[in-house]
Amino acid sequence: PKSHVGFDSITTQIEKKLLKRGFQFNVICVGQTGLGKSTLINTIFASHLVDSKGRLSPHEPIRSTTEIHPVAHIIEENGVRLRLNIVDTPGYGDLVNNDRCWDPIIKYIKDQHSAYLRKELTAQRERYIQDTRIHCCLYFIAPTGHALKPIDIVVLKKLSETVNVVPVIAKSDSLTLEERQAFKDRIKEEFAFHNIRMYPYENEEYDSEEAAMNSQIKSIIPFAVVGSENSMTLNGKTVRARQNRWGTINIEDERHCEFVYLRDFLTRTHLQDLIETTSQIHYESFRAKQLLALKE
Ligand code: GDP
Ligand code: MG
């Protein structure tokens, strides 16, 4: 028999080290005021928040777009620590004149790349560079049931060149299941027509399992979501729910909305890939451009 030298324990060694260091995940929420951004983030992560600097509340006063506001959280599950930065962009698209309202958002994202690059290039590099690069942009689409707004197309196009964009149909409880499907199909056609490249991207490095998972996710995106900070007891179980004209919506029930798909996507299946893709595609292209510009 072959002798066993033990290097296969490297996975355990890496795991130990990573667990000690923890993980950083940064999400930005973009969309009009009142589309349920704060509520949704709370619905996804709140039950696990162990420490927050600042408050996640749906009752914050309306602020203007220029005040881009990161809030740091630490969430913990089975000994795994996730440092979560949630960046809210309140008030986006509310102004009568929306001309270039996306500029501060794009600037914010690029500023994080730029800060990271500067730290990478200093002679005395820190061992672990604090990562504030945005790994995921949740883009909230109003549940009009018709089509994307012209401004959505412009902003999505800009954003998708800079960051992993994940679109959601906000407050989808205001649509019937048929309307929801028709709206989704329409949105997808528009993405294709306007050539908006959305995460997850094609990549030869994905194995067949990952590729299958991605094509499944692509068929669901944009996630039709409903958020709620209220719990109700349904059939003896406490669930997050929302009451509307037609009855009670159980947010965790896939027959009612796609909240669970979004949460699983963000936390269970694509967390690591969102982080990696940010570094390998978006940050890399920013870095290449900057370094080329330096040479000229
Ligand atoms: P934000 O301005 O995008 O952060 O929106 P908020 O999270 O503050 O929500 C605005 C209002 O919409 C609040 O009254 C929420 O209770 C309500 N809301 C949030 N999510 C939903 C949803 O999924 N469906 C419905 N019908 N209302 C929602
Ligand atoms: Mg808000």
Coordinates of C-alpha atoms and ligand atoms in Angstrom, one line a residue:
P1 CA 0.0 0.0 0.0
K2 CA 1.1 3.6 -0.7
S3 CA 2.3 5.4 2.4
H4 CA 0.2 8.3 3.7
V5 CA 2.1 11.5 4.0
G6 CA -0.9 13.5 5.3
F7 CA -1.0 16.5 3.0
D8 CA -4.7 15.8 2.5
S9 CA -5.2 17.4 5.9
I10 CA -4.5 20.7 4.2
T11 CA -8.3 21.2 3.7
T12 CA -8.7 21.0 7.5
Q13 CA -5.8 23.3 8.0
I14 CA -7.3 25.8 5.6
E15 CA -10.7 25.5 7.2
K16 CA -9.3 26.2 10.6
K17 CA -7.4 29.3 9.4
L18 CA -10.4 30.6 7.5
L19 CA -12.7 30.1 10.4
K20 CA -10.4 32.0 12.7
R21 CA -10.2 34.9 10.2
G22 CA -13.9 34.9 9.4
F23 CA -15.5 36.1 6.2
Q24 CA -16.5 39.4 4.8
F25 CA -19.5 39.9 2.6
N26 CA -20.6 43.3 1.3
V27 CA -24.0 43.9 -0.2
I28 CA -25.4 47.1 -1.7
C29 CA -29.2 47.7 -2.1
V30 CA -30.3 49.9 -5.0
G31 CA -33.8 50.9 -5.8
Q32 CA -36.5 53.5 -5.2
T33 CA -37.5 54.4 -1.7
G34 CA -40.3 52.3 -0.3
L35 CA -39.6 49.2 -2.4
G36 CA -38.8 47.2 0.8
K37 CA -35.0 47.2 0.7
S38 CA -34.5 47.6 4.5
T39 CA -37.3 45.1 5.2
L40 CA -35.9 42.5 2.9
I41 CA -32.4 42.7 4.3
N42 CA -33.8 42.4 7.7
T43 CA -35.9 39.4 6.7
I44 CA -32.8 37.6 5.3
F45 CA -30.3 38.3 8.0
A46 CA -31.9 39.7 11.1
S47 CA -32.5 36.5 13.0
H48 CA -28.7 35.9 13.0
L49 CA -27.4 39.3 13.7
V50 CA -25.3 39.2 16.8
D51 CA -23.8 42.6 16.6
S52 CA -24.7 45.7 14.6
K53 CA -23.3 49.1 14.5
G54 CA -26.3 51.0 13.6
R55 CA -29.9 49.9 13.2
L56 CA -31.7 48.1 10.5
S57 CA -35.1 49.6 10.5
P58 CA -37.8 50.1 7.9
H59 CA -38.8 53.3 9.7
E60 CA -35.7 55.3 8.9
P61 CA -36.4 58.8 7.6
I62 CA -36.0 59.2 3.8
R63 CA -32.5 60.3 3.0
S64 CA -31.1 61.5 -0.3
T65 CA -29.1 59.3 -2.7
T66 CA -25.9 61.0 -2.0
E67 CA -25.8 59.7 1.5
I68 CA -24.7 56.2 0.8
H69 CA -24.7 54.5 4.1
P70 CA -22.8 51.3 5.1
V71 CA -23.9 49.4 8.2
A72 CA -21.6 46.7 9.6
H73 CA -23.0 43.6 11.2
I74 CA -21.5 40.4 12.5
I75 CA -23.6 37.3 12.0
E76 CA -22.7 33.9 13.4
E77 CA -23.9 30.4 12.7
N78 CA -22.4 27.2 14.0
G79 CA -19.1 28.9 14.9
V80 CA -18.8 30.6 11.4
R81 CA -18.5 34.3 11.6
L82 CA -19.6 36.4 8.8
R83 CA -18.9 40.1 8.8
L84 CA -21.7 41.6 6.7
N85 CA -21.7 45.2 5.4
I86 CA -25.0 46.3 4.1
V87 CA -24.9 49.5 2.1
D88 CA -28.2 51.3 1.7
T89 CA -28.7 53.8 -1.0
P90 CA -31.9 55.5 0.3
G91 CA -33.9 57.8 -1.9
Y92 CA -32.6 56.6 -5.2
G93 CA -34.8 57.6 -8.2
D94 CA -37.2 59.8 -6.1
L95 CA -36.1 63.1 -7.5
V96 CA -38.0 64.7 -10.3
N97 CA -34.7 65.0 -12.2
N98 CA -33.1 61.6 -12.1
D99 CA -30.3 62.6 -14.4
R100 CA -27.2 60.7 -13.4
C101 CA -28.7 59.7 -10.0
W102 CA -26.6 56.5 -10.3
D103 CA -23.3 58.3 -10.3
P104 CA -22.8 58.3 -6.5
I105 CA -23.6 54.6 -6.4
I106 CA -21.1 53.7 -9.1
K107 CA -18.6 56.0 -7.5
Y108 CA -19.1 54.3 -4.2
I109 CA -18.4 50.9 -5.7
K110 CA -15.3 52.1 -7.5
D111 CA -14.0 53.9 -4.5
Q112 CA -14.0 50.6 -2.6
H113 CA -11.9 49.0 -5.5
S114 CA -9.7 52.0 -5.4
A115 CA -9.1 51.8 -1.7
Y116 CA -8.3 48.1 -1.9
L117 CA -5.9 48.6 -4.8
R118 CA -4.1 51.4 -2.9
K119 CA -3.6 49.1 0.1
E120 CA -2.4 46.3 -2.1
L121 CA 0.2 48.6 -3.7
T122 CA 1.7 50.0 -0.5
A123 CA 5.1 48.6 0.4
Q124 CA 4.0 47.6 3.9
R125 CA 1.0 45.6 3.0
E126 CA -1.3 44.7 5.8
R127 CA -1.6 41.0 6.2
Y128 CA -5.3 41.0 5.6
I129 CA -6.6 43.9 3.7
Q130 CA -10.0 45.1 5.0
D131 CA -12.3 44.2 2.2
T132 CA -15.0 46.7 1.5
R133 CA -15.5 45.8 -2.1
I134 CA -19.2 45.2 -3.0
H135 CA -19.8 41.5 -3.7
C136 CA -23.4 41.8 -4.6
C137 CA -25.8 44.5 -5.7
L138 CA -29.4 43.7 -5.0
Y139 CA -31.4 45.7 -7.5
F140 CA -35.0 46.3 -6.6
I141 CA -37.5 46.5 -9.5
A142 CA -40.9 48.1 -8.8
P143 CA -43.8 45.5 -9.2
T144 CA -45.5 47.4 -12.0
G145 CA -46.3 44.3 -13.9
H146 CA -45.6 46.1 -17.2
A147 CA -41.9 46.6 -18.0
L148 CA -38.7 48.0 -16.6
K149 CA -38.6 51.7 -16.4
P150 CA -36.1 53.4 -18.7
I151 CA -34.1 54.5 -15.7
D152 CA -33.8 50.8 -14.6
I153 CA -32.2 49.9 -17.9
V154 CA -29.7 52.7 -17.7
V155 CA -28.8 52.0 -14.1
L156 CA -28.6 48.2 -14.6
K157 CA -26.4 48.6 -17.5
K158 CA -24.0 50.8 -15.6
L159 CA -24.1 48.7 -12.5
S160 CA -23.6 45.4 -14.2
E161 CA -20.3 46.6 -15.7
T162 CA -18.9 47.2 -12.2
V163 CA -20.5 44.7 -9.8
N164 CA -22.4 41.4 -9.5
V165 CA -26.0 42.5 -10.0
V166 CA -28.9 40.4 -8.7
P167 CA -32.3 41.8 -9.6
V168 CA -35.3 41.2 -7.5
I169 CA -39.0 42.1 -8.1
A170 CA -39.8 44.0 -5.0
K171 CA -43.1 43.5 -3.1
S172 CA -44.2 40.8 -5.4
D173 CA -47.3 40.1 -3.3
S174 CA -48.9 42.9 -5.2
L175 CA -48.9 40.7 -8.4
T176 CA -50.8 37.5 -9.0
L177 CA -48.7 34.4 -9.8
E178 CA -49.7 34.8 -13.5
E179 CA -48.8 38.5 -13.6
R180 CA -45.6 37.7 -11.8
Q181 CA -44.5 35.2 -14.4
A182 CA -45.5 37.5 -17.3
F183 CA -43.5 40.3 -15.7
K184 CA -40.5 38.1 -15.2
D185 CA -40.5 36.9 -18.8
R186 CA -40.8 40.5 -20.0
I187 CA -37.9 41.6 -17.7
K188 CA -35.7 38.8 -19.0
E189 CA -36.5 39.8 -22.6
E190 CA -35.4 43.3 -21.8
F191 CA -32.2 42.2 -20.2
A192 CA -31.4 40.2 -23.3
F193 CA -32.5 43.0 -25.7
H194 CA -30.4 45.6 -23.9
N195 CA -27.5 43.2 -23.5
I196 CA -27.3 43.5 -19.8
R197 CA -24.9 40.9 -18.4
M198 CA -26.1 39.6 -15.1
Y199 CA -24.4 37.5 -12.5
P200 CA -23.8 34.4 -12.6
Y201 CA -21.5 34.7 -15.7
E202 CA -20.3 31.9 -17.9
N203 CA -16.9 30.6 -16.8
E204 CA -15.0 27.5 -18.0
E205 CA -13.8 26.9 -14.4
Y206 CA -17.3 25.9 -13.2
D207 CA -17.7 22.1 -13.0
S208 CA -20.9 20.5 -14.3
E209 CA -22.6 20.7 -10.9
E210 CA -21.9 24.4 -10.6
A211 CA -22.9 25.0 -14.2
A212 CA -26.2 23.2 -13.6
M213 CA -26.8 25.2 -10.4
N214 CA -26.2 28.5 -12.3
S215 CA -28.5 27.7 -15.1
Q216 CA -31.2 26.9 -12.6
I217 CA -30.6 30.2 -10.8
K218 CA -30.7 32.0 -14.1
S219 CA -34.1 30.6 -14.8
I220 CA -35.4 32.0 -11.5
I221 CA -33.8 35.4 -11.6
P222 CA -35.2 38.1 -11.1
F223 CA -36.3 36.7 -7.7
A224 CA -39.9 37.7 -6.9
V225 CA -39.6 38.5 -3.2
V226 CA -41.8 39.6 -0.3
G227 CA -40.3 40.9 2.9
S228 CA -41.7 41.2 6.4
E229 CA -40.5 41.9 9.9
N230 CA -43.7 40.5 11.4
S231 CA -44.1 36.9 12.5
M232 CA -47.4 35.0 12.6
T233 CA -48.4 31.6 13.8
L234 CA -49.6 29.4 10.8
N235 CA -50.6 25.8 11.6
G236 CA -48.8 26.0 14.9
K237 CA -45.5 27.3 13.4
T238 CA -44.1 30.8 13.8
V239 CA -43.2 32.2 10.3
R240 CA -42.4 35.5 8.8
A241 CA -45.6 36.6 7.1
R242 CA -47.4 39.5 5.6
Q243 CA -51.1 40.3 5.5
N244 CA -52.6 41.8 2.4
R245 CA -55.9 42.2 0.7
W246 CA -56.0 38.6 -0.5
G247 CA -54.9 36.9 2.7
T248 CA -51.8 35.9 4.5
I249 CA -48.5 35.4 2.7
N250 CA -46.0 33.1 4.2
I251 CA -42.7 34.4 3.1
E252 CA -40.9 31.2 3.6
D253 CA -43.3 29.3 1.4
E254 CA -42.0 28.8 -2.1
R255 CA -45.6 28.7 -3.4
H256 CA -46.1 32.3 -2.2
C257 CA -42.9 33.9 -3.2
E258 CA -39.2 33.4 -4.0
F259 CA -37.7 34.8 -0.8
V260 CA -36.3 31.4 0.2
Y261 CA -34.6 31.0 -3.2
L262 CA -32.9 34.3 -2.8
R263 CA -31.8 33.6 0.7
D264 CA -30.4 30.2 -0.2
F265 CA -28.7 31.7 -3.2
L266 CA -27.1 34.5 -1.1
T267 CA -26.1 32.4 1.9
R268 CA -26.0 28.7 1.0
T269 CA -25.0 28.4 -2.6
H270 CA -23.4 31.5 -4.0
L271 CA -21.8 33.4 -1.1
Q272 CA -18.3 32.3 -1.9
D273 CA -18.7 32.6 -5.7
L274 CA -20.0 36.2 -5.4
I275 CA -16.9 37.1 -3.3
E276 CA -14.6 35.3 -5.8
T277 CA -16.2 36.7 -8.9
T278 CA -15.9 40.2 -7.5
S279 CA -12.2 39.8 -7.0
Q280 CA -11.5 37.9 -10.2
I281 CA -13.7 39.8 -12.6
H282 CA -14.8 43.2 -11.4
Y283 CA -11.9 44.2 -9.2
E284 CA -9.4 42.7 -11.7
S285 CA -10.8 44.7 -14.6
F286 CA -10.7 47.9 -12.4
R287 CA -7.1 47.1 -11.4
A288 CA -5.9 46.4 -14.9
K289 CA -7.4 49.7 -16.1
Q290 CA -5.9 51.7 -13.3
L291 CA -2.4 50.2 -13.7
L292 CA -2.5 50.7 -17.5
A293 CA -3.4 54.3 -17.0
L294 CA -0.5 54.7 -14.7
K295 CA 1.9 53.5 -17.4
E296 CA 0.7 56.0 -20.0
Ligands
GDP1 P1 -37.0 51.0 1.6 O1 -37.3 52.4 1.5 O2 -36.8 50.4 0.2 O3 -36.0 50.6 2.6 O4 -38.4 50.3 2.0 P2 -38.8 49.7 3.5 O5 -38.2 48.4 3.8 O6 -38.7 50.8 4.4 O7 -40.4 49.4 3.2 C1 -41.3 50.4 2.9 C2 -42.8 50.0 3.2 O8 -43.1 48.9 2.4 C3 -42.9 49.5 4.7 O9 -44.2 50.0 5.1 C4 -42.9 48.0 4.6 O10 -43.6 47.4 5.6 C5 -43.5 47.8 3.3 N1 -43.0 46.6 2.6 C6 -41.7 46.1 2.7 N2 -41.6 44.9 2.0 C7 -42.9 44.7 1.5 C8 -43.4 43.6 0.7 O11 -42.7 42.7 0.3 N3 -44.7 43.7 0.4 C9 -45.5 44.7 0.8 N4 -46.8 44.7 0.4 N5 -45.1 45.7 1.5 C10 -43.8 45.7 1.9
MG2 MG -34.6 51.8 3.6

